[in-house]
PDB file of C-alpha atoms and ligand atoms in Angstrom:
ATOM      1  CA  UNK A   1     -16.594  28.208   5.305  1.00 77.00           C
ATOM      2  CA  UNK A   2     -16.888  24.454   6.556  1.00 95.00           C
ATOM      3  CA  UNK A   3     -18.256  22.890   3.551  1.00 97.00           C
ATOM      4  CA  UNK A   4     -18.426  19.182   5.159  1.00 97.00           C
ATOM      5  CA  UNK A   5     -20.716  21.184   7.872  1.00 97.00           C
ATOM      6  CA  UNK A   6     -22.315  22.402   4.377  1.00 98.00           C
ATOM      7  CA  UNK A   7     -22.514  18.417   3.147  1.00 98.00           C
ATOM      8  CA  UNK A   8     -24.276  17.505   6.108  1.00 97.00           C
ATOM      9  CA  UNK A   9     -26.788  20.057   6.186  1.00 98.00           C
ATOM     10  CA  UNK A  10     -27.733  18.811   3.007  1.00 98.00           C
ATOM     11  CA  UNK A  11     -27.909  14.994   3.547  1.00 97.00           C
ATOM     12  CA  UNK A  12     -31.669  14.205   4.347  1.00 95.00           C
ATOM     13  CA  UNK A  13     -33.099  11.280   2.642  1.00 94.00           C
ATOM     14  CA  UNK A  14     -36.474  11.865   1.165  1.00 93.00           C
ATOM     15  CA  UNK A  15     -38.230   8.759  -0.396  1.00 93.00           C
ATOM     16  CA  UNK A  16     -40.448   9.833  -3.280  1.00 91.00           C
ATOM     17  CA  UNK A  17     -43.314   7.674  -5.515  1.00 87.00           C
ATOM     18  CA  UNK A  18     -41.831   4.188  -3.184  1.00 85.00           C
ATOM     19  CA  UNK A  19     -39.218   3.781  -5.754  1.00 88.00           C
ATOM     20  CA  UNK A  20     -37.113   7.466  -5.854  1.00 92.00           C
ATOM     21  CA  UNK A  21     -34.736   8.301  -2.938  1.00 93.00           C
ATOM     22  CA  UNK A  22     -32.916  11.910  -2.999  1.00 94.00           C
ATOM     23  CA  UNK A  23     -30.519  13.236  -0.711  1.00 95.00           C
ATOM     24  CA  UNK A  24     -29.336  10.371   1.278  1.00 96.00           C
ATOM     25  CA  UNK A  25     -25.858  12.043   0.573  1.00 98.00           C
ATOM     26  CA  UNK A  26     -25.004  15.773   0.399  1.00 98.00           C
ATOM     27  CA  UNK A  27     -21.537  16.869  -1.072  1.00 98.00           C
ATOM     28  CA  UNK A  28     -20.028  20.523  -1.293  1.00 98.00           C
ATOM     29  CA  UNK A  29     -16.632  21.697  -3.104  1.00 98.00           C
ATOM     30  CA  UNK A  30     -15.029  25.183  -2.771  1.00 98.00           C
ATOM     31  CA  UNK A  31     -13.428  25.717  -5.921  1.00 98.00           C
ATOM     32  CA  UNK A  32      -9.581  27.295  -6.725  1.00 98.00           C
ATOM     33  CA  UNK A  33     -11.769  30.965  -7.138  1.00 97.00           C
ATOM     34  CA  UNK A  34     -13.312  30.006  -3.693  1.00 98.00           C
ATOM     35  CA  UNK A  35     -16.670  29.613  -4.536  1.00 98.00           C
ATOM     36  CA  UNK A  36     -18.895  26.676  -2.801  1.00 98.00           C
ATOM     37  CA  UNK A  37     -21.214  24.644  -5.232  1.00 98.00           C
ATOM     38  CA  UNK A  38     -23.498  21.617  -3.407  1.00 98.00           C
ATOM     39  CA  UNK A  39     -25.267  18.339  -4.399  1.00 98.00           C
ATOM     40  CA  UNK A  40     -27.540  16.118  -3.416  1.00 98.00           C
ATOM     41  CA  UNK A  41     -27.578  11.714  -4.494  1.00 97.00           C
ATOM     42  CA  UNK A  42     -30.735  10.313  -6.248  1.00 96.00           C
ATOM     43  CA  UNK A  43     -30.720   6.842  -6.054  1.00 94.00           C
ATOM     44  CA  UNK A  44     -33.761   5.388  -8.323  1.00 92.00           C
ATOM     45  CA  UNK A  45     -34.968   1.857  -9.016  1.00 87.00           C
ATOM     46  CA  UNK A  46     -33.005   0.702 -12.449  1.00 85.00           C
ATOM     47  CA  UNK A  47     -29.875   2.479 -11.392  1.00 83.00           C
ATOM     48  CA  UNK A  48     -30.830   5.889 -13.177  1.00 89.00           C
ATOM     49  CA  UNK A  49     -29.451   8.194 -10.091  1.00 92.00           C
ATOM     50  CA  UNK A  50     -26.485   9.997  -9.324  1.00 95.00           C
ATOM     51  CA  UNK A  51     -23.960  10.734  -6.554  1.00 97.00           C
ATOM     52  CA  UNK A  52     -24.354  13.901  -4.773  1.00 98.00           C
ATOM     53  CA  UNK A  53     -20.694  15.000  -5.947  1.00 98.00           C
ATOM     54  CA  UNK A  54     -22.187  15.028  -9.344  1.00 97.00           C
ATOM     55  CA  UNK A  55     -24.629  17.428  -8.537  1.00 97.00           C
ATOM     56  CA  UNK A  56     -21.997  19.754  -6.806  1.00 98.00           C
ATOM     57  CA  UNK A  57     -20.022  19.167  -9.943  1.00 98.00           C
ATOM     58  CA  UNK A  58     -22.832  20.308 -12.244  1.00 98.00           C
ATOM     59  CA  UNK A  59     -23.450  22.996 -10.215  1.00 98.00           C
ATOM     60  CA  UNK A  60     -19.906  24.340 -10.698  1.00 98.00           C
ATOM     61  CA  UNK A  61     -20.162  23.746 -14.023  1.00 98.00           C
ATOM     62  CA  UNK A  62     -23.159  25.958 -14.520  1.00 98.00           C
ATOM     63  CA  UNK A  63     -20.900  28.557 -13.404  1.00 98.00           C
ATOM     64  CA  UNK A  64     -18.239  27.397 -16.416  1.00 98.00           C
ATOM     65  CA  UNK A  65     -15.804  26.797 -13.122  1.00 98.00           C
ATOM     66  CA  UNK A  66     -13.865  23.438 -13.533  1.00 97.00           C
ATOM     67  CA  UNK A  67     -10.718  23.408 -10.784  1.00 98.00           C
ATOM     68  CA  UNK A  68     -11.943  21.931  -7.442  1.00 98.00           C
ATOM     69  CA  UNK A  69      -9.540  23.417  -4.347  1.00 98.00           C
ATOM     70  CA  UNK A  70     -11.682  20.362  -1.710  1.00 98.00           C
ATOM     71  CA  UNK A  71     -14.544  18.477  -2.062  1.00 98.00           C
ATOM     72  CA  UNK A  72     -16.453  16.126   0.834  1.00 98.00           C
ATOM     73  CA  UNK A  73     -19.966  13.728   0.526  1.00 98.00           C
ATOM     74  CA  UNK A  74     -21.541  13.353   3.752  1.00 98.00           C
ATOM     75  CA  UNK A  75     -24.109  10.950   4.898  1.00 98.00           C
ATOM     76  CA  UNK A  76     -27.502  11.128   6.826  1.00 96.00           C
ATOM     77  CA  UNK A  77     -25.426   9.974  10.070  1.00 97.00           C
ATOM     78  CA  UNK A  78     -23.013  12.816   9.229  1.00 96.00           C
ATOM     79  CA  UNK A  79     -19.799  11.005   8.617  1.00 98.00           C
ATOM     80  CA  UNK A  80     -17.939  11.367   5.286  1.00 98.00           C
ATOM     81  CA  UNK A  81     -18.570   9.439   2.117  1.00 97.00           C
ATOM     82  CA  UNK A  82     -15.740   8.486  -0.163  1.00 98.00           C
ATOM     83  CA  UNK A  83     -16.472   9.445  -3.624  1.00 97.00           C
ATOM     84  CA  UNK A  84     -16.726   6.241  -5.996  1.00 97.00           C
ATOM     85  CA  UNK A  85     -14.376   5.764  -8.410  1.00 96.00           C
ATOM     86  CA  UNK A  86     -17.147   7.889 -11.286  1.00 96.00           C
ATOM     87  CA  UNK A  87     -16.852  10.636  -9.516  1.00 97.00           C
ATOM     88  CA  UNK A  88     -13.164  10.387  -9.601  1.00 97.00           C
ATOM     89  CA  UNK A  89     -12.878  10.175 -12.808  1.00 95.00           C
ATOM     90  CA  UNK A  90     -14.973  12.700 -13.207  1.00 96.00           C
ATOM     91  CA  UNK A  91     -13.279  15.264 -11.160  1.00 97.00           C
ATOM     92  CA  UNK A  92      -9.965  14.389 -12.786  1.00 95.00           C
ATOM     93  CA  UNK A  93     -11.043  14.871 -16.917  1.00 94.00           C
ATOM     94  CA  UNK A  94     -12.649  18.688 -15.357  1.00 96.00           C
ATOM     95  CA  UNK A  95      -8.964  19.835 -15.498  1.00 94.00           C
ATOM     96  CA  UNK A  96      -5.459  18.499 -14.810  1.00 92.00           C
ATOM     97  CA  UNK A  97      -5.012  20.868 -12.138  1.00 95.00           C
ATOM     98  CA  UNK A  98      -7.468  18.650 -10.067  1.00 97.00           C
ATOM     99  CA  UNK A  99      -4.846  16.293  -9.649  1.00 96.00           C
ATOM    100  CA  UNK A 100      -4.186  17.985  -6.620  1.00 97.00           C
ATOM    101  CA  UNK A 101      -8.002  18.869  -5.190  1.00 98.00           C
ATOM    102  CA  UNK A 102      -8.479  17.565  -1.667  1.00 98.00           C
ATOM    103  CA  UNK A 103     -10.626  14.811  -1.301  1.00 98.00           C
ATOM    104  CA  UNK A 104     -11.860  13.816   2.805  1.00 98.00           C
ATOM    105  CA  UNK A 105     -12.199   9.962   2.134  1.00 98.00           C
ATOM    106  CA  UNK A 106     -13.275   9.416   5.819  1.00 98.00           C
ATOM    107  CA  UNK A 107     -14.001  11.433   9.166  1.00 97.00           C
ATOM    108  CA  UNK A 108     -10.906  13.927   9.037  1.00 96.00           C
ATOM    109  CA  UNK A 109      -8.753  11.717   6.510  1.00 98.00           C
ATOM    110  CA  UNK A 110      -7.858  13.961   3.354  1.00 98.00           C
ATOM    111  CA  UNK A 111      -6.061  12.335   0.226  1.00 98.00           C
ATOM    112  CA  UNK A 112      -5.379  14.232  -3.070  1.00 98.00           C
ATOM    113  CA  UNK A 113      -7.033  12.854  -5.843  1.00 98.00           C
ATOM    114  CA  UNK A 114      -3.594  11.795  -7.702  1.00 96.00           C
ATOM    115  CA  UNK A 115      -2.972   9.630  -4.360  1.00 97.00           C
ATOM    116  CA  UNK A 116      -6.599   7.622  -5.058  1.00 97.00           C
ATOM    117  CA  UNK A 117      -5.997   7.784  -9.027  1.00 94.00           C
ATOM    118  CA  UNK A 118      -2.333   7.528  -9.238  1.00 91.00           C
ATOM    119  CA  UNK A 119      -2.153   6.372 -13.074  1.00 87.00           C
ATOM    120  CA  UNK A 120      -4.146   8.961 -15.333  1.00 84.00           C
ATOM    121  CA  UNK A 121      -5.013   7.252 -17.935  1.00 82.00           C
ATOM    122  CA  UNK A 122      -5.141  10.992 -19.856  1.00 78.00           C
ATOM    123  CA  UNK A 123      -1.759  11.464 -19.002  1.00 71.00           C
ATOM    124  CA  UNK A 124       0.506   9.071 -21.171  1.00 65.00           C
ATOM    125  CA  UNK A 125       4.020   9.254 -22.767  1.00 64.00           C
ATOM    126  CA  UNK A 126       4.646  12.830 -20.940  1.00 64.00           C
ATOM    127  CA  UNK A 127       1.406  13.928 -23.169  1.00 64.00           C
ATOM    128  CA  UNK A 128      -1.578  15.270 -21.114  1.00 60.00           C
ATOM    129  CA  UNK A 129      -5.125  15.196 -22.765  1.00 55.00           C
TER     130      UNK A 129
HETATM  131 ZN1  LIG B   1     -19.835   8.864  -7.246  1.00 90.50          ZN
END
């Protein structure tokens, strides 16, 4: 399964009450059991939105699944989306073992996330949170 093809399908910005956009960016993970979870962005006026790798990620976690095996946020024009340095975090506390979950930062350019957050801060002294 091609989840950036996934991504894509999803990313189709809808502006709602002049002030709400959704779906600007879609994201899709496969996790380590191979199942594929999606998102969409919200972007609202004060800030109050999300990226579209959080809603994957809360997807997933509905399922009480937590290790990501790849993970890619695509945008309305179809090329890839780095995820911001949130979602990175946010990827990383899910479970150690995502140290190692692809991430496609650009068109066909895949980094781990330990290459983009080489320093853990949960991981100090030999002692992993
Ligand atoms: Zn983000």
């Amino acid at each position: 399964m091609d989840i950036k093809k996934i991504a894509a399908s999803l990313a189709n910005p809808v502006v709602h009450n002049s002030y709400i956009e959704y779906g600007a960016v879609g994201a899709a993970l496969e996790t380590i059991d191979g199942n594929i979870y999606t998102g969409i962005s919200i972007d609202t006026a004060c800030s109050l939105g999300h990226c579209a790798e959080h809603g994957a990620i809360a997807e997933m976690l509905k399922n009480k699944e937590f290790r990501i095996k790849t993970i890619v946020a695509v945008d309305c024009k179809g090329d890839v989306v780095p995820p911001c340095g949130r979602c990175r975090e946010l990827i990383g506390q899910l479970s150690s073992d995502n140290r190692k979950t692809l991430i496609e930062v650009a068109n066909g350019e895949v980094r781990t996330l330990e290459e983009l957050v080489p320093y853990d801060w949960k991981i100090s002294n030999g002692r992993t949170w």
